[in-house]
Coordinates of N, CA, C and O in Angstrom, one line a residue:
X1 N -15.4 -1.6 5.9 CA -14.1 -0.9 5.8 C -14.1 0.0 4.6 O -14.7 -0.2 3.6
X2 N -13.4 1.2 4.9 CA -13.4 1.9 3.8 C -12.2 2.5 3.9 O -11.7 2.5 5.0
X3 N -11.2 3.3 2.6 CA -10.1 3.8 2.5 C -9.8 4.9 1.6 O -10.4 5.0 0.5
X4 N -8.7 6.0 2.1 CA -8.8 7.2 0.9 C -7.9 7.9 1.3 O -6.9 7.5 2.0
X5 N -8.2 8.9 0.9 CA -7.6 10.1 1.4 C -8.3 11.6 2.0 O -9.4 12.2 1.7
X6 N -7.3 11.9 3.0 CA -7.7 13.4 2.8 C -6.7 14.8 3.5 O -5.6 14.6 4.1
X7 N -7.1 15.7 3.4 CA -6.1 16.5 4.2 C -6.8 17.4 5.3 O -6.3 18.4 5.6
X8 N -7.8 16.9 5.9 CA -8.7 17.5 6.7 C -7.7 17.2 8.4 O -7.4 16.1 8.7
X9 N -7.4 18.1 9.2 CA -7.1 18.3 10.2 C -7.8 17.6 11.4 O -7.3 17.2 12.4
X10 N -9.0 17.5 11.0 CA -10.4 17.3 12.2 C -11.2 16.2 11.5 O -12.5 16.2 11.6
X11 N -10.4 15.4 10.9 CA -10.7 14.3 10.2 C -11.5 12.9 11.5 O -11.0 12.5 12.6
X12 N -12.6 12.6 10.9 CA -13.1 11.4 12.5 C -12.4 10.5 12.8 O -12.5 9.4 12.3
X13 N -11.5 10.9 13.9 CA -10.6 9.2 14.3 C -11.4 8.5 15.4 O -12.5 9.0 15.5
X14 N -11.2 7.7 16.1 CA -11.7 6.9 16.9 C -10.9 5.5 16.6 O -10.6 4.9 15.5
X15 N -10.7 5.0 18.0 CA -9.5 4.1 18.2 C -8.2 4.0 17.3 O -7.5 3.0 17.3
X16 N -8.1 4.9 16.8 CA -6.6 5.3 15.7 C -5.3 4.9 16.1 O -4.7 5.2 17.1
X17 N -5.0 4.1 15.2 CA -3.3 3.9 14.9 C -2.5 4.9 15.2 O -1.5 4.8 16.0
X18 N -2.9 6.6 14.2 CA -2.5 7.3 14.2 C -3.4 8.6 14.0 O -4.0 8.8 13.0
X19 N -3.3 9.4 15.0 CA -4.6 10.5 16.0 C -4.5 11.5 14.9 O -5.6 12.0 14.5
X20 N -3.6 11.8 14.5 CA -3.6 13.5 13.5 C -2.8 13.4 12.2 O -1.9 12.5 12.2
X21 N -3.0 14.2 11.2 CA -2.7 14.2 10.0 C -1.0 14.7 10.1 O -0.4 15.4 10.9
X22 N -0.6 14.1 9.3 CA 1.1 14.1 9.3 C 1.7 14.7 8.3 O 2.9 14.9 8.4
X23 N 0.9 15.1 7.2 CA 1.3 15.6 5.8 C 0.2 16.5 5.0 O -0.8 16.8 5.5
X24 N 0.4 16.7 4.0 CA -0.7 17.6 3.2 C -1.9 17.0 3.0 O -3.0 17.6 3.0
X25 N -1.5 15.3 2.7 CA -2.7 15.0 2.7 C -1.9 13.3 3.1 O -1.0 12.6 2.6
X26 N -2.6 13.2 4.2 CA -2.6 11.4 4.3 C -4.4 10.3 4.1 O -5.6 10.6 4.2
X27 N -3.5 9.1 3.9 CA -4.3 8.0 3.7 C -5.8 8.0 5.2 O -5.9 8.5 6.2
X28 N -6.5 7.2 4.6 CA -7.4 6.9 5.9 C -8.1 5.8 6.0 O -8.5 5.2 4.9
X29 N -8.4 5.3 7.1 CA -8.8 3.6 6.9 C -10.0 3.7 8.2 O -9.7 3.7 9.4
X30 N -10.8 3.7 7.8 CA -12.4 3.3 8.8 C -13.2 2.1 8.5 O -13.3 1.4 7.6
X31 N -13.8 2.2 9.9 CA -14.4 0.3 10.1 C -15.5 1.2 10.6 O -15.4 2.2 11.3
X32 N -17.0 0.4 9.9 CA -18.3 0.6 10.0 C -18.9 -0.9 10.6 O -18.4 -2.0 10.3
X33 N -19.9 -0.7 11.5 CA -20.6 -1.7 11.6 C -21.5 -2.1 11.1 O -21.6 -1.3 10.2
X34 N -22.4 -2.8 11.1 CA -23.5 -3.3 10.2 C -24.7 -2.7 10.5 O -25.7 -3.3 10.3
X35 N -24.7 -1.4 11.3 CA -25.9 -0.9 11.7 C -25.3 0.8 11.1 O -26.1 1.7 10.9
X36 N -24.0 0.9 11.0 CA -23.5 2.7 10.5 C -22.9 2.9 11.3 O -22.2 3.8 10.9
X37 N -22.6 2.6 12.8 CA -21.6 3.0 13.9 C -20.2 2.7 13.4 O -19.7 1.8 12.8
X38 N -19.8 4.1 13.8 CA -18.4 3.9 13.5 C -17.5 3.2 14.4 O -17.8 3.2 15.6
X39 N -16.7 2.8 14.0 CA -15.9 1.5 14.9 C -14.8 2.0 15.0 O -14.4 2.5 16.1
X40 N -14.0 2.0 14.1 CA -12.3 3.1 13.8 C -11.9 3.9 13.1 O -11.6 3.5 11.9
X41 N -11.7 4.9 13.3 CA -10.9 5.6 12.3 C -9.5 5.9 12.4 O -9.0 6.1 13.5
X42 N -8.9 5.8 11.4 CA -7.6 6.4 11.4 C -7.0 6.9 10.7 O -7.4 6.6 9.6
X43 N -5.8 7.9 10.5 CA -4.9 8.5 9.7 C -3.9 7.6 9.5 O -3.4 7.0 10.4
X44 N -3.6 7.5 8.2 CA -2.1 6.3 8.1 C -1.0 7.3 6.7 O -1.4 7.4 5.5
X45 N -0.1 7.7 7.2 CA 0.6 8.3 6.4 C 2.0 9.7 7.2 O 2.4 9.9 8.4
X46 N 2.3 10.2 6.2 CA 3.7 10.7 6.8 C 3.9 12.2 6.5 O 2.9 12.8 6.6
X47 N 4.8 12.8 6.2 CA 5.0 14.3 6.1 C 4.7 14.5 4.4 O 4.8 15.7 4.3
X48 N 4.4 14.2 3.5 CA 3.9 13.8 2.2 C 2.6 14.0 1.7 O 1.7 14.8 2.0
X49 N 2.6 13.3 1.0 CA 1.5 12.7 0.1 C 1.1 11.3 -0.2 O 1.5 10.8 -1.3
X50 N 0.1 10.6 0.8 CA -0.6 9.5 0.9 C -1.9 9.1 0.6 O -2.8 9.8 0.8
X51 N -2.1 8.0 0.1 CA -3.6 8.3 -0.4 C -3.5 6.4 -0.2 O -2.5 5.7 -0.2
X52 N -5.1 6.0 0.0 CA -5.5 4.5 0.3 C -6.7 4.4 -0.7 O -7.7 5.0 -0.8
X53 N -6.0 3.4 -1.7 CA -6.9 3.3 -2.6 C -7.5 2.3 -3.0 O -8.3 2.4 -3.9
X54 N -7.3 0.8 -2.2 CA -7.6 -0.1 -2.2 C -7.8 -1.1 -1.0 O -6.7 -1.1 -0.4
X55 N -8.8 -2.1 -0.5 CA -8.9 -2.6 0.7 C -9.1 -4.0 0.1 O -9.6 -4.3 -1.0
X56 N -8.5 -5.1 1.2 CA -9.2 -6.2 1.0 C -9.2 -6.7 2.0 O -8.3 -6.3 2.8
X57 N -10.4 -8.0 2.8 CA -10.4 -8.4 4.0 C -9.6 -9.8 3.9 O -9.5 -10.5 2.9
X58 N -8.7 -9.9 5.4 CA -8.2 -11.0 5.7 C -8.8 -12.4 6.3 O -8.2 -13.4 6.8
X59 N -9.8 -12.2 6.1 CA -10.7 -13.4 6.3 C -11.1 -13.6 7.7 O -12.1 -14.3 7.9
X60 N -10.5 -13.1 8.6 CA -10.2 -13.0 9.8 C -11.1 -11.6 10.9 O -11.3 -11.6 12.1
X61 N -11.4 -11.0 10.2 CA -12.2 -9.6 10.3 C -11.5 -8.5 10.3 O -12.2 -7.5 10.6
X62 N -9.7 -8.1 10.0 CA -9.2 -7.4 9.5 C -9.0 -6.9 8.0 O -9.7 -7.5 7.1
X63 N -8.2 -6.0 7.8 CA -8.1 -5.6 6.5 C -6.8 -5.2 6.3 O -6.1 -4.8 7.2
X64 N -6.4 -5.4 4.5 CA -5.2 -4.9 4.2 C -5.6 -3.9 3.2 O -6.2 -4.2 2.2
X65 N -5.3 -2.8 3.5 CA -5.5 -1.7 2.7 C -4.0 -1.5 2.0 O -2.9 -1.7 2.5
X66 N -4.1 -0.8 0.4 CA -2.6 -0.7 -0.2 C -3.3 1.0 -0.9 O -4.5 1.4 -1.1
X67 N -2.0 1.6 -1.2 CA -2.0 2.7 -1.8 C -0.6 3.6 -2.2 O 0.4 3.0 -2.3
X68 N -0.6 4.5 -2.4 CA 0.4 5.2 -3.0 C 1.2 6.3 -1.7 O 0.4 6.9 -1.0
X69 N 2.6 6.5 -1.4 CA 3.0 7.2 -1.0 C 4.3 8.3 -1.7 O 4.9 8.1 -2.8
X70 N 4.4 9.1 -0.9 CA 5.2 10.2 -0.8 C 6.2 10.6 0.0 O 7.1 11.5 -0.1
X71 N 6.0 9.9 0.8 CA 6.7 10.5 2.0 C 7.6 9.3 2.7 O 7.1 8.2 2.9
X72 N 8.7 9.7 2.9 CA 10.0 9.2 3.3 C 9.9 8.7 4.8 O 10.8 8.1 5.5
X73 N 8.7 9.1 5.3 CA 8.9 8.7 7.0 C 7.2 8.0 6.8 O 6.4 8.5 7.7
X74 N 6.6 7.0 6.0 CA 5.6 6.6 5.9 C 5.6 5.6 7.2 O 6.7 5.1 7.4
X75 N 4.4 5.4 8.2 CA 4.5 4.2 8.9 C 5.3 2.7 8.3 O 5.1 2.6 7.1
X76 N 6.1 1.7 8.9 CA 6.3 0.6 8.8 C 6.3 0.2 9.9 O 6.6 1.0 10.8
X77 N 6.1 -1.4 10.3 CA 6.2 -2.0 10.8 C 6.1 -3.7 9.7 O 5.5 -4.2 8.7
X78 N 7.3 -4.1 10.8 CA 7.1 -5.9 10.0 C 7.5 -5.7 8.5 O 6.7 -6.3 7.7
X79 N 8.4 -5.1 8.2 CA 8.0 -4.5 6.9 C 9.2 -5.5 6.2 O 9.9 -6.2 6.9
X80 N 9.2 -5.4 4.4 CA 9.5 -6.2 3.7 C 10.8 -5.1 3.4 O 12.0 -5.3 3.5
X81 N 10.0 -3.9 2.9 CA 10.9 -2.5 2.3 C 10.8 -1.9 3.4 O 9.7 -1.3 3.4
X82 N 11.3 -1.7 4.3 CA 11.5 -0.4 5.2 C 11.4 1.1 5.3 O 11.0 1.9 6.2
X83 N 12.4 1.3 3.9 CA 12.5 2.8 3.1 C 12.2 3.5 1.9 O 12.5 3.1 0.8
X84 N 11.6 4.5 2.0 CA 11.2 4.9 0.5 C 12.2 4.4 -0.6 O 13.4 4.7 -0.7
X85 N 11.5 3.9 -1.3 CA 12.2 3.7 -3.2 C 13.1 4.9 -4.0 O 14.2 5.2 -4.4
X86 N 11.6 5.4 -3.9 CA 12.1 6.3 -5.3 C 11.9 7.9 -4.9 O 11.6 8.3 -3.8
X87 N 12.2 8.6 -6.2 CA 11.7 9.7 -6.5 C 10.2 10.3 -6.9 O 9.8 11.5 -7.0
X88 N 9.6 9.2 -7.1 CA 8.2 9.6 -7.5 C 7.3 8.4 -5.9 O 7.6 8.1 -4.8
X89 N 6.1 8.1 -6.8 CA 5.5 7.7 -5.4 C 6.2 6.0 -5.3 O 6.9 5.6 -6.2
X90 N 5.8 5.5 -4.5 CA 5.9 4.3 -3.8 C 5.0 3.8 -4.2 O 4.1 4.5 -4.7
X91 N 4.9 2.6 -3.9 CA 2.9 1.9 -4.0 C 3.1 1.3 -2.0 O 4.1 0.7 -1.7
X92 N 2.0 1.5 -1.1 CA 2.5 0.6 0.0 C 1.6 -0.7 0.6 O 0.5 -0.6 0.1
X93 N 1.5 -1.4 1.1 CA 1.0 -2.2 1.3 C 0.4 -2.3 3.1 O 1.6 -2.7 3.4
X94 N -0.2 -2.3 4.2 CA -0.8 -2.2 5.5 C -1.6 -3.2 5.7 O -2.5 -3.7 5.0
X95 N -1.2 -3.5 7.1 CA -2.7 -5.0 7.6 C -2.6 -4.1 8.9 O -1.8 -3.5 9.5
X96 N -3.8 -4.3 9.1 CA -4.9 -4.4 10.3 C -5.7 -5.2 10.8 O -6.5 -6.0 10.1
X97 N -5.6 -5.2 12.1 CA -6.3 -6.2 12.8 C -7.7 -6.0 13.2 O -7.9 -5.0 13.9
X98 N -8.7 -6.7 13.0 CA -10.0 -6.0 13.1 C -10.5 -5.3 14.6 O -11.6 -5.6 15.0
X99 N -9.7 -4.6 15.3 CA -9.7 -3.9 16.3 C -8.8 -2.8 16.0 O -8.7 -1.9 16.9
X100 N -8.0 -2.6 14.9 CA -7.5 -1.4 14.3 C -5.7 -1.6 14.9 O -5.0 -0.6 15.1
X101 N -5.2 -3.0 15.0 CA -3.7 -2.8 15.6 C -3.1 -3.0 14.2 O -3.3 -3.9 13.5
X102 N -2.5 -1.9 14.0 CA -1.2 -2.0 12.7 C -0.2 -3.2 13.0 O 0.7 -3.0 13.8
X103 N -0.4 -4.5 12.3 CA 0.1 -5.6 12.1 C 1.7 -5.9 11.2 O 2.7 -6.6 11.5
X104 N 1.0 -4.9 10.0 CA 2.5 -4.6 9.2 C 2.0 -3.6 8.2 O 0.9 -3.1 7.9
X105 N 3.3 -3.4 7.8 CA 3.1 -2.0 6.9 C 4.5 -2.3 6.2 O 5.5 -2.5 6.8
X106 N 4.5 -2.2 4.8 CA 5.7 -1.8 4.1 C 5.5 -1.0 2.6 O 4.5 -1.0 2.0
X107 N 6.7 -0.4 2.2 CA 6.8 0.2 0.8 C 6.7 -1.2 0.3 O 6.7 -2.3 0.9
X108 N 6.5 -0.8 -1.1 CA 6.4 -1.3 -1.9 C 7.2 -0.6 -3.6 O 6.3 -0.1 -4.2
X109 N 8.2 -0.5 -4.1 CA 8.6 0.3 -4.9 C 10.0 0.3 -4.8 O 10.6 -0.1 -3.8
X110 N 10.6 1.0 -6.4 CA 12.0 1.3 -6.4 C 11.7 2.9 -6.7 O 10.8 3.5 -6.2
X111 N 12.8 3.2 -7.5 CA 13.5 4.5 -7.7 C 12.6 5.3 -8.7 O 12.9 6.5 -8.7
X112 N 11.3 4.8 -9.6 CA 10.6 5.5 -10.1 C 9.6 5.5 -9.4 O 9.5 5.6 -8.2
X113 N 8.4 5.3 -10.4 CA 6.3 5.1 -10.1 C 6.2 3.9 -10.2 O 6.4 3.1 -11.1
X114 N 5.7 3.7 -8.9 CA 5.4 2.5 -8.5 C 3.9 2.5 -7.6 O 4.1 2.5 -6.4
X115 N 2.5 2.5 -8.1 CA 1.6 2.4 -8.1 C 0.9 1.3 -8.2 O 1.2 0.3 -8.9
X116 N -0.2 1.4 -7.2 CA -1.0 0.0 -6.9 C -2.6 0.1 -7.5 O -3.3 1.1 -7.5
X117 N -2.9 -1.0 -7.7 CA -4.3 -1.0 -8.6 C -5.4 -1.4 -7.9 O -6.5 -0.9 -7.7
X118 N -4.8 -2.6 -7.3 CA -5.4 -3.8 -6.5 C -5.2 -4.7 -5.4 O -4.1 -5.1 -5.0
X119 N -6.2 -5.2 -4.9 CA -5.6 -6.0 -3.9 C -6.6 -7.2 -4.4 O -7.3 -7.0 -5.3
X120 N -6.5 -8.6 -3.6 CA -7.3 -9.5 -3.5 C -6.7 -10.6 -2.2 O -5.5 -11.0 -2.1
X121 N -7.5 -10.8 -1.5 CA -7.3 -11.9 -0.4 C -7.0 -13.1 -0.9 O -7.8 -13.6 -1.6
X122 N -5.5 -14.1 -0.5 CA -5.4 -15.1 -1.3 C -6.1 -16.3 -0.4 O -5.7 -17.5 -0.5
X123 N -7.1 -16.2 0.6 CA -8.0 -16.9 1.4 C -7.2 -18.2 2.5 O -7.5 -19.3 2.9
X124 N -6.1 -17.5 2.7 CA -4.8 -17.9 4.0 C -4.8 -16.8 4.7 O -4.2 -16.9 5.8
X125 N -5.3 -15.4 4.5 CA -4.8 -14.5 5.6 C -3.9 -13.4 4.8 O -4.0 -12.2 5.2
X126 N -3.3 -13.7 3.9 CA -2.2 -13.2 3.3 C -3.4 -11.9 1.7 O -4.6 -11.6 1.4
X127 N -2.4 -11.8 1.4 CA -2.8 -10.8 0.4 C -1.9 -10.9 -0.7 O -0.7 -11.0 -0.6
X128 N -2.8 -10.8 -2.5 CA -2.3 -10.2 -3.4 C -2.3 -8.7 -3.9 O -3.3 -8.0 -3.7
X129 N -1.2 -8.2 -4.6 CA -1.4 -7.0 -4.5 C -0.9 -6.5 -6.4 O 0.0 -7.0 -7.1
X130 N -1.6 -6.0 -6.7 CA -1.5 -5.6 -8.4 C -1.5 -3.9 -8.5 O -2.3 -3.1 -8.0
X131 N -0.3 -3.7 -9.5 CA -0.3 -2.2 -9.7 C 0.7 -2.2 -10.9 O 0.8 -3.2 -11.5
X132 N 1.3 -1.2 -11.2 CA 2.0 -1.0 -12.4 C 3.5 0.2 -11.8 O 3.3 1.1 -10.9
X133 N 4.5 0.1 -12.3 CA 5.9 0.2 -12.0 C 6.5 0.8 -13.3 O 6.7 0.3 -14.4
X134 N 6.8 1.6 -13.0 CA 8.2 2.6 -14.1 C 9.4 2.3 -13.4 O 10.3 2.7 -14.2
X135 N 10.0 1.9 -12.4 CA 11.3 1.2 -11.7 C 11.6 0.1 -12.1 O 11.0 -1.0 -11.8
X136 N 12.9 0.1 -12.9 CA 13.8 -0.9 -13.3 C 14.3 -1.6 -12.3 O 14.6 -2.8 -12.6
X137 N 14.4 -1.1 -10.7 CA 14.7 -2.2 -9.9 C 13.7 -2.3 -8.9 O 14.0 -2.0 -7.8
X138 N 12.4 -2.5 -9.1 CA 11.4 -2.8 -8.4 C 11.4 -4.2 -7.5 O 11.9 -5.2 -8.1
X139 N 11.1 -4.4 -6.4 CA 11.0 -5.8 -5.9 C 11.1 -6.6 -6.4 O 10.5 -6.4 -7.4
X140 N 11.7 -7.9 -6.5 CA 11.2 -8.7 -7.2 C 11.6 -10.2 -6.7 O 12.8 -10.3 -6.5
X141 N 10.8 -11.6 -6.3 CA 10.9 -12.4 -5.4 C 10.6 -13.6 -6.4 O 9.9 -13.3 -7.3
X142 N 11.1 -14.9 -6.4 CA 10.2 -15.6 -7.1 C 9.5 -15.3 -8.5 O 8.4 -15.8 -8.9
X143 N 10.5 -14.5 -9.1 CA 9.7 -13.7 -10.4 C 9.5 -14.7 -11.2 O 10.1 -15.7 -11.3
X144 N 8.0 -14.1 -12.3 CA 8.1 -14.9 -13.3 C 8.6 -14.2 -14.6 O 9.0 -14.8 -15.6
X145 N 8.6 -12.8 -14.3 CA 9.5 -11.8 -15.1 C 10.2 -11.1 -14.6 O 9.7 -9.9 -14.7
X146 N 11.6 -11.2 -14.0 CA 12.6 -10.4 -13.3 C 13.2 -9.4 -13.6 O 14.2 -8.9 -13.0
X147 N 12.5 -8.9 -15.2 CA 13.1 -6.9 -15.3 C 11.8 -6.3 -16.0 O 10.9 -7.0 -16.3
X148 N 11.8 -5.0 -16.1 CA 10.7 -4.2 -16.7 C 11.5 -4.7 -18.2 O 12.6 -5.0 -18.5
X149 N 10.2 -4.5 -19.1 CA 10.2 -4.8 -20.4 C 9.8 -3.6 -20.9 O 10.9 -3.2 -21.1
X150 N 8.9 -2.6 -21.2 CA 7.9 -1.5 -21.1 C 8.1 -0.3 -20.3 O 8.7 -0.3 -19.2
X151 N 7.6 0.7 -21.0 CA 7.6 1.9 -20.4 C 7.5 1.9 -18.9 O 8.4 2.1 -18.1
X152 N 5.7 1.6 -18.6 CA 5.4 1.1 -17.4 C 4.8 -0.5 -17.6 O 4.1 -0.8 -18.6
X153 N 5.2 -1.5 -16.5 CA 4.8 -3.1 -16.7 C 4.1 -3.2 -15.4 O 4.5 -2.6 -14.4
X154 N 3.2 -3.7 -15.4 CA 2.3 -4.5 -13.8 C 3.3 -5.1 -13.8 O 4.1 -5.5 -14.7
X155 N 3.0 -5.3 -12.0 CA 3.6 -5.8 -11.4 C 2.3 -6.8 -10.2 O 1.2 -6.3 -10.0
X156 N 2.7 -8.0 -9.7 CA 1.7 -8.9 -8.7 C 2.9 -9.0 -8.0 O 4.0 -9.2 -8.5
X157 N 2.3 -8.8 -6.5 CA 2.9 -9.3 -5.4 C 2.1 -9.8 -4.5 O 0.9 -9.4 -4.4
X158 N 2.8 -11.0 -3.4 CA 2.0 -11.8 -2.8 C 2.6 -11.7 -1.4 O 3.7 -12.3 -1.2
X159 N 2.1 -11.2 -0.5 CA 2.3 -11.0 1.4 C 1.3 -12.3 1.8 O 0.2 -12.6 1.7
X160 N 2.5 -13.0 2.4 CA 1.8 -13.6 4.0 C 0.5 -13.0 4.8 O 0.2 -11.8 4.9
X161 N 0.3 -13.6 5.2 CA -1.0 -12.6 6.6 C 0.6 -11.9 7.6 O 0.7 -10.7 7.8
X162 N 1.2 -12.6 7.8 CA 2.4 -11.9 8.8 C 2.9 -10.4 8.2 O 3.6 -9.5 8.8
X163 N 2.5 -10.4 6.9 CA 3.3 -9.5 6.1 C 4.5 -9.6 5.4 O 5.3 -8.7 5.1
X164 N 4.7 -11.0 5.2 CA 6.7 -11.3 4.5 C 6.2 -11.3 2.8 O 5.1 -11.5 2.3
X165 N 7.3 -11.0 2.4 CA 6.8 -10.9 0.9 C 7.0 -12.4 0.5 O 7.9 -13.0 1.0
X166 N 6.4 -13.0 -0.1 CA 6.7 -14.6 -1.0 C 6.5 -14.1 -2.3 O 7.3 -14.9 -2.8
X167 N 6.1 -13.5 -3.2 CA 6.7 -13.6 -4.6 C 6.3 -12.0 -5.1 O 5.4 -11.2 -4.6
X168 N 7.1 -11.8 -6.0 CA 6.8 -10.5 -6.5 C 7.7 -10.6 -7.8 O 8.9 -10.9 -7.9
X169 N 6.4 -10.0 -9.0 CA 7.2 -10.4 -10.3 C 6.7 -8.9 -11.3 O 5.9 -8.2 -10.7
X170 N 7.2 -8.6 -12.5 CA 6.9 -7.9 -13.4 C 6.2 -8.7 -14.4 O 6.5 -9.9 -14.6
X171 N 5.0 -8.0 -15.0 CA 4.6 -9.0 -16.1 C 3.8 -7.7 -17.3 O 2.7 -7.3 -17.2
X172 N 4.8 -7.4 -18.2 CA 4.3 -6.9 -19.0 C 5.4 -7.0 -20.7 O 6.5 -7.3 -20.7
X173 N 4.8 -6.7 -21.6 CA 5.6 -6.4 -22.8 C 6.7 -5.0 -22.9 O 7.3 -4.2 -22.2
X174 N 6.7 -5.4 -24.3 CA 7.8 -3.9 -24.9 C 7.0 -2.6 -24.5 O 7.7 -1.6 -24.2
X175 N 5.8 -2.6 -24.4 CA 5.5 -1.4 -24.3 C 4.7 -0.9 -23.3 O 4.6 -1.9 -22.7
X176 N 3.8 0.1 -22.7 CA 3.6 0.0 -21.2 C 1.9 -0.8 -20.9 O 0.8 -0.5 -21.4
X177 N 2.2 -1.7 -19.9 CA 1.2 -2.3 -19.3 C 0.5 -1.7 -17.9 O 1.0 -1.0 -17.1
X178 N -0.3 -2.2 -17.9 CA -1.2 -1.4 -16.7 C -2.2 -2.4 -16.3 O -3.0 -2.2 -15.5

């Protein structure tokens, strides 16, 4: 699996979620097999600026890819946040099914920058997700720190395999964490 960006028109899809680019530049999510055959490609993103900057597998032979958005009409499905946040980017979160069915999709973010770093599989299906937040009212579930402290504070959040959020906290000092 691989993920990014681009703004190429004639970008390689095959079995796609979604067939054509939607914005200046959207995200992209491809499945290789273990010989180089391409398996799926797809475009995942909105009238904006999207980019996929991180993947992790669900143990299962799908993937959750997370990254940054722009755009106010980004795919959701199953989602936690439904609607853009903020004024600057979003951070978002996507599962895939290892045949390329969009499972879930949600924002992730409030009203500032809300950026994602990381992902890691919590080995249930589900997914952790790590990034850093300038939004005073950023998600927050089960926190272990329930306001920004800092300029910008990381932030860890934790999705189900279904995609439901179970915890999402801030964790940083007086001044900005990353």
């Amino acid at each position: 699996w691989v993920a990014g960006y681009t703004g190429s028109a004639d970008f390689p899809v095959l079995n796609a979620y979604q067939s054509s680019l939607r914005g200046w530049r959207d995200a992209f999510v491809s499945h290789f097999s273990s010989t180089g055959a391409l398996i799926l490609s797809t475009y995942l993103g909105g009238e904006s600026s999207d980019s996929g900057d991180a993947l992790a597998g669900d143990g299962g032979g799908g993937v959750w890819v997370a990254g940054t958005t722009h755009s106010t009409d980004f795919p959701v499905l199953n989602a936690y946040q439904n609607s853009y946040g903020g004024s600057e980017y979003d951070a978002f979160v996507s599962h895939f099914s290892s045949t390329g069915i969009l499972l879930s999709s949600t924002y992730l973010g409030g009203r500032s920058w809300d950026l994602e770093a990381a992902l890691a599989d919590d080995g249930a299906g589900g997914v952790w997700v790590a990034g850093f937040t300038k939004s005073t009212d950023f998600p927050v579930l089960n926190a272990y720190q329930s306001s920004l402290r800092g300029g910008y504070d990381t932030f860890v959040s934790h999705f189900s395999s279904s995609g439901t959020l179970l915890s999402s906290t801030y964790l940083g000092g007086w001044s900005s964490d990353y």
